[in-house]
Tab-separated table of C-alpha atoms in Angstrom:
chain	number	residue	atom	x	y	z
E	1	MET	CA	132.151	108.408	103.959
E	2	SER	CA	134.544	111.009	102.608
E	3	GLU	CA	134.208	114.638	103.642
E	4	THR	CA	135.475	116.050	100.304
E	5	GLY	CA	135.212	115.386	96.583
E	6	TRP	CA	132.073	114.409	94.746
E	7	ALA	CA	129.197	112.651	96.449
E	8	ILE	CA	125.849	111.255	95.379
E	9	ALA	CA	122.779	109.672	96.970
E	10	LEU	CA	119.528	108.356	95.572
E	11	HIS	CA	116.216	106.885	96.714
E	12	GLY	CA	113.626	104.717	95.031
E	13	GLY	CA	110.770	104.881	97.535
E	14	ALA	CA	110.168	104.290	101.238
E	15	GLY	CA	107.694	102.154	103.161
E	16	VAL	CA	107.074	98.837	104.857
E	17	MET	CA	110.056	96.861	103.556
E	18	ARG	CA	111.117	94.051	105.871
E	19	ARG	CA	113.536	91.202	105.276
E	20	GLU	CA	111.073	88.626	106.501
E	21	THR	CA	108.385	89.615	104.000
E	22	MET	CA	110.276	90.711	100.885
E	23	ASP	CA	110.844	88.095	98.207
E	24	ALA	CA	114.574	87.497	97.635
E	25	ALA	CA	114.274	87.797	93.876
E	26	ARG	CA	112.429	91.121	94.198
E	27	GLU	CA	115.065	92.447	96.600
E	28	ALA	CA	117.871	91.450	94.241
E	29	GLU	CA	116.105	93.114	91.321
E	30	VAL	CA	115.618	96.346	93.243
E	31	ARG	CA	119.208	96.389	94.515
E	32	ALA	CA	120.483	95.914	90.971
E	33	GLY	CA	118.358	98.828	89.801
E	34	LEU	CA	119.620	101.067	92.588
E	35	ALA	CA	123.231	100.122	91.836
E	36	ALA	CA	122.772	100.816	88.124
E	37	ALA	CA	121.263	104.239	88.805
E	38	LEU	CA	124.074	105.065	91.221
E	39	ALA	CA	126.606	104.058	88.585
E	40	ALA	CA	124.955	106.346	86.023
E	41	GLY	CA	125.399	109.362	88.281
E	42	ARG	CA	128.824	108.306	89.531
E	43	GLU	CA	130.187	108.068	85.998
E	44	VAL	CA	129.208	111.683	85.363
E	45	LEU	CA	130.847	112.916	88.559
E	46	ASP	CA	133.955	110.780	88.207
E	47	ALA	CA	134.527	112.236	84.744
E	48	GLY	CA	134.403	115.741	86.192
E	49	GLY	CA	130.805	116.409	85.167
E	50	SER	CA	128.294	118.608	86.945
E	51	SER	CA	126.035	117.623	89.804
E	52	LEU	CA	123.056	118.641	87.652
E	53	ASP	CA	124.018	116.194	84.908
E	54	ALA	CA	124.612	113.516	87.546
E	55	VAL	CA	121.176	113.740	89.166
E	56	GLN	CA	119.492	113.793	85.775
E	57	ALA	CA	121.363	110.654	84.668
E	58	THR	CA	120.535	108.911	87.941
E	59	VAL	CA	116.838	109.715	87.833
E	60	CYS	CA	116.571	108.807	84.138
E	61	SER	CA	117.951	105.373	85.020
E	62	LEU	CA	115.307	104.964	87.710
E	63	GLU	CA	112.548	106.228	85.405
E	64	ASP	CA	113.547	103.590	82.843
E	65	ASN	CA	113.434	100.761	85.395
E	66	PRO	CA	109.972	99.194	85.902
E	67	CYS	CA	110.860	98.316	89.512
E	68	PHE	CA	110.180	101.924	90.485
E	69	ASN	CA	107.099	104.147	90.379
E	70	ALA	CA	108.423	106.718	87.904
E	71	GLY	CA	108.498	106.646	84.116
E	72	HIS	CA	108.138	103.076	82.818
E	73	GLY	CA	106.366	101.256	85.645
E	74	SER	CA	104.350	104.199	86.974
E	75	VAL	CA	101.054	103.654	88.769
E	76	MET	CA	97.690	104.769	87.361
E	77	THR	CA	94.954	107.227	88.205
E	78	SER	CA	91.411	106.092	88.988
E	79	ASP	CA	90.680	106.531	85.259
E	80	GLY	CA	93.423	104.053	84.387
E	81	THR	CA	95.583	106.850	82.947
E	82	PHE	CA	99.098	108.054	83.765
E	83	GLU	CA	100.026	111.419	85.240
E	84	LEU	CA	103.738	111.833	85.998
E	85	GLU	CA	105.673	114.544	87.819
E	86	ALA	CA	109.339	115.548	88.076
E	87	ALA	CA	111.561	118.434	89.123
E	88	ILE	CA	115.242	119.318	89.026
E	89	MET	CA	117.192	122.164	90.649
E	90	ARG	CA	120.737	123.553	90.515
E	91	GLY	CA	122.164	124.903	93.748
E	92	SER	CA	124.654	127.411	92.343
E	93	ASP	CA	122.025	129.823	90.994
E	94	LEU	CA	118.676	128.318	92.107
E	95	ALA	CA	117.727	127.514	88.526
E	96	ALA	CA	114.887	124.982	88.498
E	97	GLY	CA	112.477	123.170	86.233
E	98	GLY	CA	109.434	121.043	86.897
E	99	VAL	CA	106.632	119.189	85.129
E	100	ILE	CA	103.288	118.058	86.550
E	101	ASN	CA	100.683	115.620	85.235
E	102	VAL	CA	102.381	114.682	81.974
E	103	SER	CA	101.270	111.522	80.202
E	104	HIS	CA	103.376	111.290	77.040
E	105	ILE	CA	106.953	112.147	78.092
E	106	ARG	CA	109.304	109.149	78.357
E	107	ASN	CA	111.613	110.782	80.912
E	108	PRO	CA	109.856	113.624	82.747
E	109	VAL	CA	113.079	114.644	84.509
E	110	SER	CA	114.647	115.386	81.116
E	111	LEU	CA	111.798	117.747	80.249
E	112	ALA	CA	112.218	119.378	83.673
E	113	ARG	CA	115.922	119.826	82.859
E	114	TYR	CA	115.077	121.389	79.493
E	115	ILE	CA	112.768	123.842	81.242
E	116	LEU	CA	115.560	124.729	83.660
E	117	ASP	CA	117.955	125.383	80.789
E	118	HIS	CA	115.680	127.125	78.296
E	119	SER	CA	112.531	128.602	79.841
E	120	GLU	CA	111.866	131.745	81.834
E	121	HIS	CA	109.212	129.719	83.667
E	122	VAL	CA	109.804	127.047	86.312
E	123	VAL	CA	106.915	124.561	86.173
E	124	PHE	CA	104.689	123.412	83.288
E	125	ALA	CA	101.630	121.192	83.727
E	126	GLY	CA	99.464	118.811	81.717
E	127	ALA	CA	98.682	119.520	78.082
E	128	GLY	CA	100.618	122.783	78.193
E	129	ALA	CA	103.740	120.960	79.328
E	130	GLU	CA	103.408	118.454	76.510
E	131	ARG	CA	102.805	121.158	73.930
E	132	TYR	CA	105.937	122.911	75.175
E	133	ALA	CA	107.846	119.615	74.991
E	134	ALA	CA	106.725	118.941	71.421
E	135	GLY	CA	107.822	122.435	70.394
E	136	ALA	CA	111.211	121.747	71.934
E	137	GLY	CA	111.631	118.559	69.919
E	138	PHE	CA	110.693	115.982	72.550
E	139	GLU	CA	109.014	112.844	71.235
E	140	LEU	CA	105.491	112.431	72.585
E	141	ILE	CA	105.021	108.726	73.225
E	142	SER	CA	101.968	106.567	73.804
E	143	SER	CA	101.047	106.477	77.479
E	144	GLY	CA	100.962	102.701	77.148
E	145	TYR	CA	104.771	102.822	77.461
E	146	PHE	CA	104.406	103.463	81.196
E	147	GLU	CA	102.222	100.443	81.866
E	148	THR	CA	103.542	97.096	83.069
E	149	GLU	CA	101.679	93.879	83.725
E	150	MET	CA	102.447	94.171	87.430
E	151	ARG	CA	101.101	97.718	87.673
E	152	ARG	CA	97.921	96.823	85.785
E	153	ALA	CA	97.227	93.960	88.172
E	154	GLN	CA	97.907	96.170	91.176
E	155	PHE	CA	95.633	98.893	89.822
E	156	ASN	CA	92.784	96.436	89.215
E	157	ALA	CA	93.091	95.096	92.758
E	158	THR	CA	93.199	98.581	94.263
E	159	ARG	CA	90.288	99.877	92.204
E	160	ALA	CA	88.190	96.916	93.258
E	161	SER	CA	88.779	97.845	96.900
E	162	GLY	CA	88.085	101.530	96.302
E	163	ALA	CA	91.327	102.548	98.009
E	164	VAL	CA	93.897	105.137	97.033
E	165	THR	CA	97.300	103.711	97.856
E	166	LEU	CA	100.884	104.819	98.044
E	167	ASP	CA	102.617	102.828	95.314
E	168	HIS	CA	101.103	99.465	94.475
E	169	ASP	CA	100.207	97.996	97.847
E	170	GLY	CA	99.694	100.941	100.165
E	171	LYS	CA	102.979	100.197	101.900
E	172	ARG	CA	105.532	101.889	99.669
E	173	TYR	CA	105.996	105.536	98.794
E	174	GLY	CA	107.021	105.172	95.172
E	175	THR	CA	109.048	108.210	94.258
E	176	VAL	CA	112.610	108.283	92.921
E	177	GLY	CA	115.203	110.978	93.396
E	178	ALA	CA	118.858	111.938	93.632
E	179	VAL	CA	121.116	114.570	95.160
E	180	ALA	CA	124.729	115.177	94.140
E	181	ARG	CA	127.797	117.320	94.771
E	182	ASP	CA	130.383	117.709	92.038
E	183	ARG	CA	134.127	118.362	92.394
E	184	ALA	CA	133.487	122.106	92.194
E	185	GLY	CA	131.311	121.807	95.298
E	186	SER	CA	128.072	122.637	93.494
E	187	LEU	CA	124.851	120.865	94.495
E	188	ALA	CA	121.812	119.601	92.592
E	189	ALA	CA	118.644	117.629	93.273
E	190	ALA	CA	116.045	115.854	91.145
E	191	THR	CA	112.865	113.903	91.904
E	192	SER	CA	110.348	111.983	89.757
E	193	THR	CA	107.180	109.977	90.402
E	194	GLY	CA	104.119	108.327	88.936
E	195	GLY	CA	102.141	109.464	91.991
E	196	LEU	CA	99.528	107.507	93.931
E	197	ASN	CA	97.891	104.321	92.729
E	198	ASN	CA	94.211	104.969	91.921
E	199	LYS	CA	94.643	108.690	92.615
E	200	ALA	CA	92.071	111.188	91.409
E	201	PRO	CA	92.960	112.554	87.964
E	202	GLY	CA	94.573	115.951	88.344
E	203	ARG	CA	95.979	115.266	91.802
E	204	VAL	CA	99.416	116.820	92.309
E	205	GLY	CA	102.101	115.576	94.689
E	206	ASP	CA	105.278	117.144	96.001
E	207	SER	CA	107.821	115.707	93.546
E	208	GLY	CA	107.362	118.424	90.943
E	209	ILE	CA	107.070	121.207	93.529
E	210	ILE	CA	110.244	123.185	94.241
E	211	GLY	CA	110.622	123.403	98.021
E	212	GLY	CA	108.235	120.518	98.677
E	213	GLY	CA	109.951	117.385	97.456
E	214	THR	CA	112.912	118.922	95.623
E	215	TYR	CA	115.335	121.716	96.529
E	216	ALA	CA	118.993	122.670	96.045
E	217	ASN	CA	120.988	125.683	97.189
E	218	ASP	CA	124.773	125.810	97.476
E	219	LYS	CA	124.334	127.984	100.570
E	220	SER	CA	122.624	125.128	102.394
E	221	CYS	CA	121.953	121.706	100.853
E	222	ALA	CA	120.313	119.600	98.183
E	223	VAL	CA	117.217	117.574	99.128
E	224	SER	CA	114.981	114.985	97.450
E	225	ALA	CA	112.029	113.506	99.322
E	226	THR	CA	109.819	110.449	99.039
E	227	GLY	CA	106.522	110.064	100.866
E	228	ARG	CA	102.873	111.044	100.820
E	229	GLY	CA	103.106	114.297	98.918
E	230	GLU	CA	100.313	116.064	100.766
E	231	ALA	CA	102.271	116.017	104.037
E	232	PHE	CA	105.557	116.995	102.396
E	233	MET	CA	103.920	119.957	100.654
E	234	ARG	CA	102.136	121.113	103.792
E	235	MET	CA	105.435	121.156	105.652
E	236	THR	CA	107.554	122.405	102.728
E	237	VAL	CA	109.993	119.703	103.757
E	238	ALA	CA	112.831	120.237	101.289
E	239	ARG	CA	112.935	124.018	101.706
E	240	ASP	CA	112.593	123.852	105.502
E	241	ILE	CA	115.643	121.601	105.811
E	242	ALA	CA	117.653	124.050	103.698
E	243	ALA	CA	116.386	127.031	105.694
E	244	MET	CA	117.346	125.465	109.030
E	245	ILE	CA	120.886	125.108	107.726
E	246	GLU	CA	121.168	128.501	106.007
E	247	TYR	CA	119.487	130.687	108.618
E	248	GLY	CA	119.856	128.699	111.810
E	249	GLY	CA	123.238	127.074	111.372
E	250	VAL	CA	121.721	123.655	112.059
E	251	ALA	CA	123.800	120.659	111.009
E	252	LEU	CA	122.441	118.701	108.046
E	253	ALA	CA	121.824	115.505	110.017
E	254	ASP	CA	120.003	117.437	112.754
E	255	ALA	CA	117.830	119.350	110.284
E	256	VAL	CA	116.817	116.158	108.483
E	257	GLU	CA	116.187	114.330	111.749
E	258	ARG	CA	113.933	117.102	113.021
E	259	LYS	CA	111.859	117.297	109.855
E	260	VAL	CA	111.529	113.582	109.120
E	261	MET	CA	111.399	112.070	112.591
E	262	THR	CA	109.763	114.813	114.694
E	263	GLU	CA	107.687	117.189	112.579
E	264	LEU	CA	106.306	115.048	109.758
E	265	PRO	CA	104.788	112.400	112.074
E	266	VAL	CA	102.675	115.120	113.718
E	267	ILE	CA	100.538	115.185	110.565
E	268	ASN	CA	101.043	111.473	109.858
E	269	GLY	CA	103.703	112.229	107.262
E	270	ARG	CA	105.492	109.018	106.281
E	271	GLY	CA	108.498	108.660	104.037
E	272	GLY	CA	112.085	109.775	103.818
E	273	VAL	CA	114.649	112.262	102.624
E	274	ILE	CA	118.103	112.222	101.070
E	275	ALA	CA	120.209	115.338	101.510
E	276	LEU	CA	123.739	116.614	100.924
E	277	THR	CA	125.768	119.747	101.643
E	278	ARG	CA	128.919	121.150	99.992
E	279	THR	CA	131.049	119.173	102.438
E	280	GLY	CA	130.522	115.861	104.154
E	281	ALA	CA	128.642	112.683	103.399
E	282	PRO	CA	124.998	112.402	102.321
E	283	VAL	CA	122.286	111.958	104.950
E	284	LEU	CA	119.568	109.392	104.232
E	285	GLN	CA	116.738	109.388	106.784
E	286	PHE	CA	113.292	107.758	106.823
E	287	ASN	CA	110.509	107.179	109.339
E	288	THR	CA	109.309	103.952	107.697
E	289	PRO	CA	110.734	100.437	108.140
E	290	GLY	CA	112.718	100.747	104.917
E	291	MET	CA	113.737	102.944	102.008
E	292	TYR	CA	115.250	101.903	98.690
E	293	ARG	CA	118.491	103.876	98.702
E	294	ALA	CA	122.126	104.106	97.629
E	295	ALA	CA	125.018	106.508	98.182
E	296	GLN	CA	128.682	106.962	97.403
E	297	CYS	CA	131.470	109.447	98.046
E	298	GLU	CA	134.523	109.854	95.851
E	299	GLY	CA	137.196	107.278	96.629
E	300	GLU	CA	134.886	105.074	98.661
E	301	ALA	CA	132.738	102.017	98.001
E	302	ALA	CA	129.095	102.290	96.971
E	303	GLN	CA	126.451	101.594	99.587
E	304	VAL	CA	123.105	100.084	98.532
E	305	ALA	CA	120.372	99.321	101.079
E	306	VAL	CA	116.675	98.549	101.405
E	307	PHE	CA	115.903	97.919	105.063
E	308	ALA	CA	116.533	99.926	108.228
E	309	LEU	CA	119.998	99.261	109.597
């Protein structure tokens, strides 16, 4: 991939995805969704737009697609309710916004962006986040918007077993995210998720936590993670990758490799990371058999993938 110009990468979850077990129609549907989300961000960057606008557009596309565990198509808590999380961060000035456990916001990443732009605070949660959103003019929708027939069936099956699973079948880490670099060389990252299937109400993952699953700093890199949030928070994955680059002079690929392939497995951390610096191509790394992902650099063809290469 190109070393200069704009660049973008996205993920839609990581886990046990293998060619021999994935239905061809499902794979085609997911690939189409990844390509559409990539196109949404690419159009912003190709028109000279900011990396922040690009990651928001990309994640909104993924939130709107029921293939992914974010926005429409999110998984449910053990009460059969929805609690969504998202965060967004701009690398030029470390401005950030996040929302946790919202149930009536169509696109949580857009509320996170509004917080970044307009609030002196960084993260809002639950009813307070929704009250803030309503005051800002956001439409509060019925939580039924997030439900799909597939997710309801998966929830019923999981609840019957008493398990708490990552995404619908315990084999996929259903978070979406994007990182981007614009033509000015500025970085941004955004992440969004519906959380764990059958999770305890009130449980918080890493997606809405700055430094856990989302981070961007023009001095180092932009990072979005997907995986079991507890492990990614405990290891402050996104911030640690940036710190290795900024303070230790570690190359992006080496920093990601160390965190994802060496350190996370020590505490049984499973999932993946997408990351990008002000120069060079994105790095997409995962310690699972597959990760829904896509990337593109200016002047080059888009790359969309599901399985390990």
